[in-house]
Each structure stands twice: as structure tokens, then as C-alpha cells.
mmCIF file of C-alpha atoms in Angstrom:
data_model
loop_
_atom_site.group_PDB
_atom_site.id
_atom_site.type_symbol
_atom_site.label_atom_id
_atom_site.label_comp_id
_atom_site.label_asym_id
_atom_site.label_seq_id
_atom_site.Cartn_x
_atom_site.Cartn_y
_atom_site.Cartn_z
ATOM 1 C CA UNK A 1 0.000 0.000 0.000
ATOM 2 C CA UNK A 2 1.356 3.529 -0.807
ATOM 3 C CA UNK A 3 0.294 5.063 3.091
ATOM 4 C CA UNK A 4 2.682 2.472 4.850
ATOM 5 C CA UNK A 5 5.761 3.422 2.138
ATOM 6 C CA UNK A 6 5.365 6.576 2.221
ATOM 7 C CA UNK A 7 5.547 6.735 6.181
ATOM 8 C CA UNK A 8 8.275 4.151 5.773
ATOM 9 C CA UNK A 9 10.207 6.218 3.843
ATOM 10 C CA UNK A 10 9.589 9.532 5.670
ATOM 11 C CA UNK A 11 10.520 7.237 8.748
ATOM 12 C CA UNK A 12 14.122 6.078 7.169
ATOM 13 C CA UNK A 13 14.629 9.802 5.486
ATOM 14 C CA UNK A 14 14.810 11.605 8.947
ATOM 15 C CA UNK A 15 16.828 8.689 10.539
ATOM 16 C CA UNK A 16 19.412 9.291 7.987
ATOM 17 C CA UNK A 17 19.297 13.028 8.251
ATOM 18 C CA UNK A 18 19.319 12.399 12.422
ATOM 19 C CA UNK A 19 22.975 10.157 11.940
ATOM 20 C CA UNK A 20 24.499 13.164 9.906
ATOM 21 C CA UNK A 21 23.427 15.957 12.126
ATOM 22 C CA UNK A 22 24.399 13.536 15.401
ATOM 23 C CA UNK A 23 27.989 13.286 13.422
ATOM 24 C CA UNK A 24 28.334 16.796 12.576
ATOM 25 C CA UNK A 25 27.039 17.957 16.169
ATOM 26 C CA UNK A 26 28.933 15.173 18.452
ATOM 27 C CA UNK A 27 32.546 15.502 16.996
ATOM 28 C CA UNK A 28 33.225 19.300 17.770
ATOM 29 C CA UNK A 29 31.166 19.055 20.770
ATOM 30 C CA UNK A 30 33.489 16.139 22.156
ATOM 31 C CA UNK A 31 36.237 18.375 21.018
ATOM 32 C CA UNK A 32 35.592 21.275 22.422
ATOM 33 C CA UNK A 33 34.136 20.073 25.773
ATOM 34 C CA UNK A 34 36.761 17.771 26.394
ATOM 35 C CA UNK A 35 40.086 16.784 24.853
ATOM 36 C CA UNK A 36 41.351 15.750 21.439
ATOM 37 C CA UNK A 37 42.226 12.276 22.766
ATOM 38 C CA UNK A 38 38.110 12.441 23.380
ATOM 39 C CA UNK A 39 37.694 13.437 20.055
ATOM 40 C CA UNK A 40 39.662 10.926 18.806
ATOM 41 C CA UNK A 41 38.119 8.248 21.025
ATOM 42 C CA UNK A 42 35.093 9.352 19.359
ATOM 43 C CA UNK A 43 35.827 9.045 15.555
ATOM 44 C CA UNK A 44 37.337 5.745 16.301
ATOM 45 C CA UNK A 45 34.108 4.845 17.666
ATOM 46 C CA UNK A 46 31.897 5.987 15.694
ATOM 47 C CA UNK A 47 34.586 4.886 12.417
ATOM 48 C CA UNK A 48 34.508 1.077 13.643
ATOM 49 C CA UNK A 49 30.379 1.751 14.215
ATOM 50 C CA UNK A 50 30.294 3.051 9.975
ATOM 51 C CA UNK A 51 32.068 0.340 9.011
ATOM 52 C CA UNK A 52 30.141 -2.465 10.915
ATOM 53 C CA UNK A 53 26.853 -0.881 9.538
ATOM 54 C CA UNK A 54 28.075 -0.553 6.092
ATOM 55 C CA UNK A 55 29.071 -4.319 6.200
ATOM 56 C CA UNK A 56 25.605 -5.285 7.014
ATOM 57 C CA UNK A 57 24.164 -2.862 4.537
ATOM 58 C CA UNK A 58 26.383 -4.713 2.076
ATOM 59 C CA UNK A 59 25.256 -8.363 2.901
ATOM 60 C CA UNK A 60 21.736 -7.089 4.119
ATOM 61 C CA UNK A 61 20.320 -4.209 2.379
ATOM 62 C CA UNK A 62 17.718 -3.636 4.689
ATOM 63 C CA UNK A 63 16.035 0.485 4.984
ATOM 64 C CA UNK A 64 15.680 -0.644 8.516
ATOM 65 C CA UNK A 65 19.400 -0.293 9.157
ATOM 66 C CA UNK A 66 19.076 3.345 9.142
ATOM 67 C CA UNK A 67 16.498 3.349 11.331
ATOM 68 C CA UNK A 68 18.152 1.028 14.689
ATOM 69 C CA UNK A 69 21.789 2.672 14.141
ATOM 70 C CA UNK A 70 20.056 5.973 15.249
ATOM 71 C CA UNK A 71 20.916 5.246 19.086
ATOM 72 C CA UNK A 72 24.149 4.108 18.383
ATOM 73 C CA UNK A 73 25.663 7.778 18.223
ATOM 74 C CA UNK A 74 24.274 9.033 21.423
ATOM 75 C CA UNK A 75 25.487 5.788 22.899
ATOM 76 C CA UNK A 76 28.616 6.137 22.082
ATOM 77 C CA UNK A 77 29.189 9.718 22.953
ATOM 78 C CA UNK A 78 28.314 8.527 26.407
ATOM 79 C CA UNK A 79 30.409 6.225 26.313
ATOM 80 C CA UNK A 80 33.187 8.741 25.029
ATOM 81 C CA UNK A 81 31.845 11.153 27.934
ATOM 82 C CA UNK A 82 32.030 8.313 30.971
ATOM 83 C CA UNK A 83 35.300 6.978 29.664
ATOM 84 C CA UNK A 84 37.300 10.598 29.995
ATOM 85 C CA UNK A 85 35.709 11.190 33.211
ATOM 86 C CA UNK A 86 37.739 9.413 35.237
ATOM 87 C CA UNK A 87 41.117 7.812 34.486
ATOM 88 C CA UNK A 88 41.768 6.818 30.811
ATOM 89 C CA UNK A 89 42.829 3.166 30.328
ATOM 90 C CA UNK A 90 46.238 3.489 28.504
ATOM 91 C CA UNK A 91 44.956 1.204 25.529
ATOM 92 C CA UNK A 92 42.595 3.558 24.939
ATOM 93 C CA UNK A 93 45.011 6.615 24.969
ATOM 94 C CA UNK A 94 47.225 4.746 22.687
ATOM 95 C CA UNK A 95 44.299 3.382 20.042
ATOM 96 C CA UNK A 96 42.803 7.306 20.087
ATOM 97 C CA UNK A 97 46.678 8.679 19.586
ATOM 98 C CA UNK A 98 47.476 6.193 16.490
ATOM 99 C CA UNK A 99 43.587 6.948 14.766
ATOM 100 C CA UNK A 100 44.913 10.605 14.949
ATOM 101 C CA UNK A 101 48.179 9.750 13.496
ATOM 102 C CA UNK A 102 46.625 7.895 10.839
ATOM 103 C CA UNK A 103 44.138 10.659 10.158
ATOM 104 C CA UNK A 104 47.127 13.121 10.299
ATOM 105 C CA UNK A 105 49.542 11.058 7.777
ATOM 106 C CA UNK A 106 45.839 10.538 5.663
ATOM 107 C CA UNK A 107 46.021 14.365 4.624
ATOM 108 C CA UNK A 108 48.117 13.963 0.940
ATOM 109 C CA UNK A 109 45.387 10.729 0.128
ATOM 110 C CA UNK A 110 42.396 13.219 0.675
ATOM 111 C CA UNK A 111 44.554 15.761 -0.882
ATOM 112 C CA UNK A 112 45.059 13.962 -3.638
ATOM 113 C CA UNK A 113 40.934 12.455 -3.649
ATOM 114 C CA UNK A 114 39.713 15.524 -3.647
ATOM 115 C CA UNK A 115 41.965 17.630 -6.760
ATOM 116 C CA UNK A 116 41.334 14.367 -8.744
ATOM 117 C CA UNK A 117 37.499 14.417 -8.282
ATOM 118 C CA UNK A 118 37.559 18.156 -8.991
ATOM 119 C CA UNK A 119 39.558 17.811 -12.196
ATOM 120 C CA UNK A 120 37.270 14.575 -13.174
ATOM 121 C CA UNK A 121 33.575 16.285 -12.742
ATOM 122 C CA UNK A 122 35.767 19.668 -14.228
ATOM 123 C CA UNK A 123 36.549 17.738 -17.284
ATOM 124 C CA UNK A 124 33.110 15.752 -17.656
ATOM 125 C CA UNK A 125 31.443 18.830 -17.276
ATOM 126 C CA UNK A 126 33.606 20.074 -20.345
ATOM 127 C CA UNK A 127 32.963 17.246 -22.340
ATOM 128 C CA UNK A 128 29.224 17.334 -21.681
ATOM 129 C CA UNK A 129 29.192 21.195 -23.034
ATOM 130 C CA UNK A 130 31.242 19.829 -26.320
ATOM 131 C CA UNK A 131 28.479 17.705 -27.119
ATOM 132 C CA UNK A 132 26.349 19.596 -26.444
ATOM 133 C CA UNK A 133 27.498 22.933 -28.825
ATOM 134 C CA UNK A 134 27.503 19.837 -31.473
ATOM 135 C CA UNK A 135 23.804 18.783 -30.952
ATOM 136 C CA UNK A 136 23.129 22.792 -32.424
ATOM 137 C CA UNK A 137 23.986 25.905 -31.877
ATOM 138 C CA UNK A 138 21.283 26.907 -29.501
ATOM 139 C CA UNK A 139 23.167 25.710 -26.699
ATOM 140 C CA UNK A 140 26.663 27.499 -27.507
ATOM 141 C CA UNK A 141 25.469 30.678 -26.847
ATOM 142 C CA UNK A 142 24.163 29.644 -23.106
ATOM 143 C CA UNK A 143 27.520 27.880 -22.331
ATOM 144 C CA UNK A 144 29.586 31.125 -22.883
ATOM 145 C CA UNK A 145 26.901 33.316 -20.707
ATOM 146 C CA UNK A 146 27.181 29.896 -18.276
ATOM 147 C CA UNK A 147 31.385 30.085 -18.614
ATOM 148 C CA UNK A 148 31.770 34.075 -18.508
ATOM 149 C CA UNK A 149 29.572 33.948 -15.101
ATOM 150 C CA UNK A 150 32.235 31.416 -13.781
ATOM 151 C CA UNK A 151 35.313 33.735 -14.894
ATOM 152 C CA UNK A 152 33.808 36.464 -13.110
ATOM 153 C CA UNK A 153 32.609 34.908 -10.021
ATOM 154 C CA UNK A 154 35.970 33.534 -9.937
ATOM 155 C CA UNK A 155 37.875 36.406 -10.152
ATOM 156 C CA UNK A 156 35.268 38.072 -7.280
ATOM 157 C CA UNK A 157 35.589 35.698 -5.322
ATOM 158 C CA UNK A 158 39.406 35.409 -4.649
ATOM 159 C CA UNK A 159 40.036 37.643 -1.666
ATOM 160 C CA UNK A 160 43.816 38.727 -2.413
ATOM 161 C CA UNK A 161 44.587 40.717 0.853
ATOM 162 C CA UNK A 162 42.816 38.234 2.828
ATOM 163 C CA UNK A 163 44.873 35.239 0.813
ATOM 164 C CA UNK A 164 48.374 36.671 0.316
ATOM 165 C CA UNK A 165 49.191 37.463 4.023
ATOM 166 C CA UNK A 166 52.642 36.832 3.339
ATOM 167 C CA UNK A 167 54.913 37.269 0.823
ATOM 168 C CA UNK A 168 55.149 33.458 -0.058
ATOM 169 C CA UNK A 169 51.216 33.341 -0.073
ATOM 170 C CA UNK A 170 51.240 36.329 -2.350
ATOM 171 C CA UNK A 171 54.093 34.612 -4.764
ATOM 172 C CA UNK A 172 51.741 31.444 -4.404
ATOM 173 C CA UNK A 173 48.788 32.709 -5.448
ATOM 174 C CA UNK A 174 50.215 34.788 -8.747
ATOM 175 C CA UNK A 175 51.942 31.715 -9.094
ATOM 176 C CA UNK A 176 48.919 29.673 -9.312
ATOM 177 C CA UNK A 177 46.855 32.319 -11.137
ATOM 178 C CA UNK A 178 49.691 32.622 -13.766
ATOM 179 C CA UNK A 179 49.733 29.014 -14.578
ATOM 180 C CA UNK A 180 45.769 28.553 -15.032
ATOM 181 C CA UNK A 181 45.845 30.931 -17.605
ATOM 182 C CA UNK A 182 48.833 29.986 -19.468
ATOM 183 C CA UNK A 183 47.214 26.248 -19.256
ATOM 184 C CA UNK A 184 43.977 27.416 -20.354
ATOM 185 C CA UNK A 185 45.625 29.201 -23.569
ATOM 186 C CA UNK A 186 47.611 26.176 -24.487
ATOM 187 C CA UNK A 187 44.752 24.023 -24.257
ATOM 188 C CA UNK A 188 43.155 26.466 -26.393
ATOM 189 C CA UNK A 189 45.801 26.534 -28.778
ATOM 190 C CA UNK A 190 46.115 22.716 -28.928
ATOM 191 C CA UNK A 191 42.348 22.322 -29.161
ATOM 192 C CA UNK A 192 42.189 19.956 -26.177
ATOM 193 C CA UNK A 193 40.176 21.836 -23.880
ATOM 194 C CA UNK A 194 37.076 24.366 -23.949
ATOM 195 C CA UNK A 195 35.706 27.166 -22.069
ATOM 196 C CA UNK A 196 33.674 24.979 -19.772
ATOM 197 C CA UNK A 197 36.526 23.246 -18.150
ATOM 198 C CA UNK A 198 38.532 26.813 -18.418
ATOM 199 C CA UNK A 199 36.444 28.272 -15.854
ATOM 200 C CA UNK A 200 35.355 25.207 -13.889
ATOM 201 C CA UNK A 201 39.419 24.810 -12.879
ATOM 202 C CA UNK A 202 38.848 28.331 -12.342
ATOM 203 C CA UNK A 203 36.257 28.317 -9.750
ATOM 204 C CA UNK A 204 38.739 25.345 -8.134
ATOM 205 C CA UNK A 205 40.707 27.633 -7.600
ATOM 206 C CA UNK A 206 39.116 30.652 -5.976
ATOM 207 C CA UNK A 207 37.783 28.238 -4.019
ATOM 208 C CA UNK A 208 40.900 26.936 -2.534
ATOM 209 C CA UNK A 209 42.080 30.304 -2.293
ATOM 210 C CA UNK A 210 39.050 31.491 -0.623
ATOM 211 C CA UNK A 211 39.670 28.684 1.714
ATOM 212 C CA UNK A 212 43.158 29.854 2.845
ATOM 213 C CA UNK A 213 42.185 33.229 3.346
ATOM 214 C CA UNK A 214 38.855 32.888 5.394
ATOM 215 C CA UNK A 215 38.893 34.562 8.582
ATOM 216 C CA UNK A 216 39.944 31.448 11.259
ATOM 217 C CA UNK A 217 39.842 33.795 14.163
ATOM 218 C CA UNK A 218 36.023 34.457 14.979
ATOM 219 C CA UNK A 219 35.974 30.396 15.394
ATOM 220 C CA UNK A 220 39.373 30.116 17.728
ATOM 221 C CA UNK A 221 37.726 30.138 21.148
ATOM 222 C CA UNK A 222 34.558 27.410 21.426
ATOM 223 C CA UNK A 223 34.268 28.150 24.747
ATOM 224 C CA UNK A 224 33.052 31.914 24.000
ATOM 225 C CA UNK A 225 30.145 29.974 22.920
ATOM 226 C CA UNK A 226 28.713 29.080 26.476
ATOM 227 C CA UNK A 227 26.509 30.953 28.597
ATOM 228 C CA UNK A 228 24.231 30.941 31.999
ATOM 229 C CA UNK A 229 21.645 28.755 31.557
ATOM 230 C CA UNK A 230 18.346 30.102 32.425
ATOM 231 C CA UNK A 231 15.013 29.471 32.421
ATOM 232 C CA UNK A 232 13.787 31.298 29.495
ATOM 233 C CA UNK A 233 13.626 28.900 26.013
ATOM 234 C CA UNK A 234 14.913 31.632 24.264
ATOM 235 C CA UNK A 235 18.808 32.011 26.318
ATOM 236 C CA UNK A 236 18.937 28.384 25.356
ATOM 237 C CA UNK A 237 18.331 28.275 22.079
ATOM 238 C CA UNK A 238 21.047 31.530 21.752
ATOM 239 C CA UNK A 239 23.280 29.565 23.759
ATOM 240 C CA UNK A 240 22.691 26.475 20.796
ATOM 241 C CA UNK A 241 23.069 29.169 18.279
ATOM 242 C CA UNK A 242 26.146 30.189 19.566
ATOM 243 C CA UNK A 243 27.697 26.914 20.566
ATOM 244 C CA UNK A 244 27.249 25.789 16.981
ATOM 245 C CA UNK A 245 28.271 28.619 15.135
ATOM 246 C CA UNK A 246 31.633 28.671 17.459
ATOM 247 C CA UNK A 247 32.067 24.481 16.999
ATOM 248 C CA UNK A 248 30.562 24.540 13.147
ATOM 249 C CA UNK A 249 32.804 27.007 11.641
ATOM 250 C CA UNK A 250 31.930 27.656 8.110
ATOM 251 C CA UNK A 251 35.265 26.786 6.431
ATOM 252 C CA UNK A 252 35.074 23.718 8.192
ATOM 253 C CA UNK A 253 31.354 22.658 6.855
ATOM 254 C CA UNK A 254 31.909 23.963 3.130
ATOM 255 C CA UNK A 255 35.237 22.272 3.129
ATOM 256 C CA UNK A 256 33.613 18.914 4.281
ATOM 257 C CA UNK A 257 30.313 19.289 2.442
ATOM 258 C CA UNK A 258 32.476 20.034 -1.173
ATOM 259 C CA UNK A 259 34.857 17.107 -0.308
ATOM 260 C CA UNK A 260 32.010 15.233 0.204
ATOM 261 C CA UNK A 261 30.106 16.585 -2.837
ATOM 262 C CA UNK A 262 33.237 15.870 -5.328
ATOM 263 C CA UNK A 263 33.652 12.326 -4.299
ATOM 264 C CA UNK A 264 29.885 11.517 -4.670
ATOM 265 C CA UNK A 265 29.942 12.575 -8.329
ATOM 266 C CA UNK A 266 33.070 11.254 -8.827
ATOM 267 C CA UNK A 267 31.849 8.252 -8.257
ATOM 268 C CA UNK A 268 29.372 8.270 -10.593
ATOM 269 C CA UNK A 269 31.749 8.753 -13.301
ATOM 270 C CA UNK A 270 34.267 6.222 -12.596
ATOM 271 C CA UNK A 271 31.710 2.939 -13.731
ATOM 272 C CA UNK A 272 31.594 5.263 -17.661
ATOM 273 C CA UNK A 273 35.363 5.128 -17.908
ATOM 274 C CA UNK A 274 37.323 2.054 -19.294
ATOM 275 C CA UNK A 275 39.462 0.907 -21.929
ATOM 276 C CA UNK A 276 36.603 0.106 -23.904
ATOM 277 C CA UNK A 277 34.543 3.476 -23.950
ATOM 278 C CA UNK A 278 34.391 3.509 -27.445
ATOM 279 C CA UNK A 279 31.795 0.654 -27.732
ATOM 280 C CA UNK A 280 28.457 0.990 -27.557
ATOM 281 C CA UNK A 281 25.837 2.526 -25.690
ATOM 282 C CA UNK A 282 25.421 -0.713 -23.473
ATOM 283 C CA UNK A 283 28.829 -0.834 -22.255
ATOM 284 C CA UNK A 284 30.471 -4.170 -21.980
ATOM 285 C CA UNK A 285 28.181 -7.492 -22.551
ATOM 286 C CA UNK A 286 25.079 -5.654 -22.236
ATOM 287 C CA UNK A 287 25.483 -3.524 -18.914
ATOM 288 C CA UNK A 288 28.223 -1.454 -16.615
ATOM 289 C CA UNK A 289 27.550 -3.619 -13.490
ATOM 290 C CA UNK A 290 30.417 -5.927 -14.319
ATOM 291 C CA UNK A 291 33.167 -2.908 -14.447
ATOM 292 C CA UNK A 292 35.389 -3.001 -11.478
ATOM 293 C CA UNK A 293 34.739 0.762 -11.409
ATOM 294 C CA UNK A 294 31.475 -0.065 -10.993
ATOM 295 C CA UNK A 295 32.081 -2.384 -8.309
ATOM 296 C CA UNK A 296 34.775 0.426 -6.829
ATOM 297 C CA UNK A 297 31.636 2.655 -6.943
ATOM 298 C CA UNK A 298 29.318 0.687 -4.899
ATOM 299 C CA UNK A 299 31.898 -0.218 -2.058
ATOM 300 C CA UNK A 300 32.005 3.644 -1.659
ATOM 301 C CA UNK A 301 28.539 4.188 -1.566
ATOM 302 C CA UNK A 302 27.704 1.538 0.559
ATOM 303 C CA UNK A 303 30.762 3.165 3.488
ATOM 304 C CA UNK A 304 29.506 6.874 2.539
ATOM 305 C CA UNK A 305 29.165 6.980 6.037
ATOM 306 C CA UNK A 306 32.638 5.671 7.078
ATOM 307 C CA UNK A 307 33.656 8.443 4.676
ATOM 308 C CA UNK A 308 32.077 11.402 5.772
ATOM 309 C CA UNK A 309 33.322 10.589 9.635
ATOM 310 C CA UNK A 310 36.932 10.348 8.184
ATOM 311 C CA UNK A 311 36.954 13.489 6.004
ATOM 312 C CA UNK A 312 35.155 15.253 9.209
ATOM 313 C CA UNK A 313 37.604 14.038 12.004
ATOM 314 C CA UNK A 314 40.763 15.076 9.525
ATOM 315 C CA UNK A 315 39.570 18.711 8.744
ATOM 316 C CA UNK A 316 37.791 18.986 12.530
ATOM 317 C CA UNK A 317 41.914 17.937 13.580
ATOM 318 C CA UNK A 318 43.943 20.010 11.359
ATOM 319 C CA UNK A 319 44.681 24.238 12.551
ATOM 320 C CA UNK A 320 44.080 26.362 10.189
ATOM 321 C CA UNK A 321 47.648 26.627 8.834
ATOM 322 C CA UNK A 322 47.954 23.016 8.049
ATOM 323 C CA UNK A 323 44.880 23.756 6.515
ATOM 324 C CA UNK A 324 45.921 26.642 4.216
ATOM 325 C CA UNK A 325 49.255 24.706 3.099
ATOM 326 C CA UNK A 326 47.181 21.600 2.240
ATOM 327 C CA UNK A 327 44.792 23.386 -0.097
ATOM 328 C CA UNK A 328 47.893 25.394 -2.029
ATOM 329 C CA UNK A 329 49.010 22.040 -2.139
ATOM 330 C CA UNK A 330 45.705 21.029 -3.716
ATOM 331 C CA UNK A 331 45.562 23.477 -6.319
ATOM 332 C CA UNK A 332 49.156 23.362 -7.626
ATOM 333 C CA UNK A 333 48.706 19.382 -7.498
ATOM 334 C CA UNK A 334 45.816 19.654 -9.399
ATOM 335 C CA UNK A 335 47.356 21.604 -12.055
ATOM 336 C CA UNK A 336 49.789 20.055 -12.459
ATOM 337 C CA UNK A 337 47.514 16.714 -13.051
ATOM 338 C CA UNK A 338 45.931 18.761 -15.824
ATOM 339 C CA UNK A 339 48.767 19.706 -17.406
ATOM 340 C CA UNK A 340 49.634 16.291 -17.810
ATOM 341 C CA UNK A 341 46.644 15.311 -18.991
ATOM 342 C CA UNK A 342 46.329 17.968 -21.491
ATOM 343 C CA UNK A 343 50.209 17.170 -22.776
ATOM 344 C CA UNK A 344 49.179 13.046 -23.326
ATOM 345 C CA UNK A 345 45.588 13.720 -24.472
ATOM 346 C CA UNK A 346 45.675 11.993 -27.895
ATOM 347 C CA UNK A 347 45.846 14.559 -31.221
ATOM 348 C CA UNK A 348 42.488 14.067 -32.561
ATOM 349 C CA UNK A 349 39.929 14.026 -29.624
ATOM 350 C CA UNK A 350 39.395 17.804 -29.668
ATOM 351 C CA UNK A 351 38.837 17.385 -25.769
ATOM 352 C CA UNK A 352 40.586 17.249 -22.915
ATOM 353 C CA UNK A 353 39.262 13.301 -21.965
ATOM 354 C CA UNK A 354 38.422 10.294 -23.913
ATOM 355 C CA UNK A 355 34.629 10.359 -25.158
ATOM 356 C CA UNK A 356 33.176 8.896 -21.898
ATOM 357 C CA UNK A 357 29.731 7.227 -22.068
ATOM 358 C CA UNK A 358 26.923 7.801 -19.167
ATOM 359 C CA UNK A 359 24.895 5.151 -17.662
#
């Protein structure tokens, strides 16, 4: 019957939206109301807990999963909470000092991930426009309004006396600017590249640059956030307010919510690439499903969750100045991928990428 679905599905909807906001809420909080060997505790916790439910997700399939792993966050921040308030068992200490090692070390991989996923939905997006301007003109017109916006928003957004701080963040960013456009004029001049990709690498990198010059020092003291308690509703939801705009800061949510975002869509893509992209419309023997990017793709999407608390724990445990010299990191790695990619790209594809097939 349609009434029992639909309340089904309403019921499994907000039990999924309920884990992500308990995630997003419970990791600063631990953080900032306790310690960082807390925090770590934590993510461990709540890691092993992702991967255990994303196992039986993968044998099971059931929507009710999402539904009984509700309690298991609050659980476990109790747990977290009763552990750290007395004396810590040295096991634990040592298991919560090696996950934040790990996580540490884990910063080029994520690095890496998330230029890669960038330049992969950068250069799909490209190859969709191509086709496209070849379907008719009608579109071509839209495309340069759509790519001209992009230019422009790029160059608004990139904040240069918030970014270049320094001289070697100043050198760094004309650096990086300088190189986009002489890349974008020799992929023009080599006809391996269009307008669409131009200024979708463009808006990758105001982004990052954004990123590293966003004001960290309105979010350095979480405590500020707490105040008496009183009996009015309304001190207590400021109090909320405040608490998670001083544990939530914003770099820290659009950084994980675009990391998130890129690998998602990434994902998609990876099951239409393969030696054999040239073939038909039906992929190999009638269907994608027995790619191993395919395969790759489902694994992910089945530990989304696992994911998202890994992402979240690194950028909740990196300052800000790790921070900054991971994303010019990003952006000269990524250019440097699509340089590359525009020197091997093969003479008559008129692209940047192979002609990639969608599902």
C-alpha cells in the first residue's frame, strides 16, 4: 500500500538526516568540551560503528538499518563522555593517539581524492558542453553566458589581501593564477580543452584560495560559545546558536560538504570510464555492473558513512595553517595533473578526456 511506504520512507529519510546531524554535532562538541584524545576516542568509535553498519548494509540491504543505528551515536558519545571522566585506560590513549596519526599522515590521500574528483567532474562537465554545442547551436550561446559567469565569479571571489598574508602566499597565489591561464591558452591553442573546463578549474581555484584566506579567528575560542543557563527557552536556544556557530565554523562545513560533494559525483563517473569506452551505448556485454569501477563505486557508496566521519575528524583535527598549506598544495597538485593530462591527451579528440559514455 502507498500510506505504509510513504511513512516508511519519511521514517528512514529523517533517521538518515538524524545520523548526519548527530555526526556533525557530536565531533566538535566532544572536542571542544573535552580533549582531542576524546575526540579521537570518538571518531574511532563511531569509524569502527560506519564500518560495521556498512558491512551489514552490504550483505543485508535492509532500509531498517538506518532506522536502529540511530541510538548508536548518542550511545557512544556517552560512552566517550564516561570513559574521559575518570582515568583513561592506557589502551585507549594509545588506540585514540594512532587513529589521529593515521588521520594526520591521511592528509596527501584526501589531498590527492579531492583535486582528482575536482579535475574529473571539471573535465566531464567540459565534455558534456562539447556535445552539447555539437547537438546545435542553440546551446553554444548559453555555455559562454554559463562560462563568462564562472570567470567572473571567480575572479570576485578570490580575496587577495585576505589570501596573500605573506609574501610566499602572495608569490603562491600569482603563481597559481599565472599558470591557469597559461594552461587554459595552451589548451586552447592545442584544441584539447574548452571554455567549460577553463572556468570550472577556475572556480577550483578561488575556491581553494578562498579557503586559505577565510577569517579562522572568529571560530578560535569554542568556549566563548557558552553561557548561563536560564530558564527562558529563548537564552537556550542563543546559547545552541552560539555553541554551533563557534564548533561549526563555516570553512570547516563547506570544506567537508564540497569534499564530500566531489567524491559523490566522482563516483558516478568512474563505472563510464574504461578501456573500452568507445563501444556501444550498453557498455560491456550488455550492462556497466560488471566494471570493477562499478564495483569500486558501490563499495564507496555503501561506506559513505565511514567516509564522511573520516573526512570530518581530519579537517575537525587540522589548525588552520595546516589547513591553508594543504589546499595550495591542492591546487598546484591539481594543475599540475591537468597539465599532464592535457600534454598526453591523444591529437584528434578535440577534448581534454576520452569520449566517456553515461549510464
Amino acid at each position: 500500500m502507498p500510506g505504509p511506504r510513504l511513512v516508511w520512507s519519511a521514517v528512514t529519510s529523517t533517521a538518515r538526516l538524524s545520523t548526519v546531524l548527530q555526526i556533525l554535532i557530536f565531533l566538535p562538541l566532544t572536542l571542544s568540551t573535552l580533549s582531542t584524545p576524546a575526540f579521537l576516542l570518538l571518531s574511532l568509535l563511531l569509524f569502527i560503528h560506519s564500518l560495521i553498519h556498512g558491512t551489514l548494509v552490504l550483505f543485508w540491504g535492509s532500509p531498517a538499518l538506518s532506522v536502529m543505528q540511530v541510538p548508536m551515536h548518542p550511545f557512544l558519545l556517552l560512552v566517550c563522555f564516561n570513559v574521559f571522566s575518570q582515568s583513561v585506560h592506557p589502551w585507549l590513549i594509545t588506540a585514540s593517539l594512532w587513529w589521529g596519526t593515521l588521520l594526520k599522515w591521511s592528509s596527501p590521500g584526501f589531498v590527492l581524492m579531492e583535486g582528482l574528483s575536482s579535475l574529473l567532474i571539471v573535465q566531464k562537465l567540459g565534455q558534456v558542453g562539447k556535445e552539447l554545442v555539437e547537438e546545435g547551436d542553440r546551446y553554444q550561446f548559453g555555455l559562454l553566458v554559463a562560462a563568462a559567469a564562472a570567470y567572473v565569479t571567480s575572479a570576485w571571489w578570490i580575496a587577495y589581501p585576505a589570501a596573500a598574508t605573506s609574501p610566499l602566499e602572495s608569490t603562491l597565489l600569482g603563481v597559481a593564477l599565472t599558470t591557469l591561464i597559461f594552461l587554459t591558452l595552451i589548451g586552447f591553442v592545442l584544441r584539447r580543452t574548452n571554455v567549460i573546463e577553463s572556468s570550472g578549474l577556475a572556480l577550483f581555484v578561488a575556491y581553494n584560495v578562498w579557503q586559505c584566506g577565510f577569517d579562522q579567528q572568529s571560530f578560535s575560542n569554542p568556549a566563548a560559545s557558552y553561557a548561563p543557563l536560564l530558564s527562558n527557552i529563548l537564552p537556550h536556544l542563543q546559547t545552541l546558536v552560539n555553541f554551533v556557530t563557534n564548533t561549526l565554523p563555516t570553512p570547516v562545513l563547506v570544506a567537508l560538504g564540497y569534499r564530500l560533494i566531489v567524491l559523490h559525483f566522482a563516483s558516478q563517473i568512474l563505472p563510464t570510464i574504461g578501456a573500452d569506452s568507445w563501444e556501444d551505448e550498453c557498455g560491456v556485454d550488455g550492462g556497466w555492473e560488471e566494471r570493477p569501477t562499478s564495483k569500486l563505486t558501490h563499495v564507496l557508496l555503501t561506506y559513505r558513512q565511514a567516509i564522511f566521519v573520516t573526512v570530518y575528524s581530519h579537517l575537525l583535527l587540522l589548525d588552520h595553517y595546516s589547513q591553508v598549506w594543504w589546499r595550495w598544495m591542492n591546487i598546484f597538485m591539481t594543475l599540475v595533473i591537468w597539465s599532464i593530462e592535457l600534454l598526453v591527451s591523444s591529437e584528434d579528440d578535440g577534448s581534454v578526456m576520452k569520449k566517456w559514455k553515461a549510464d
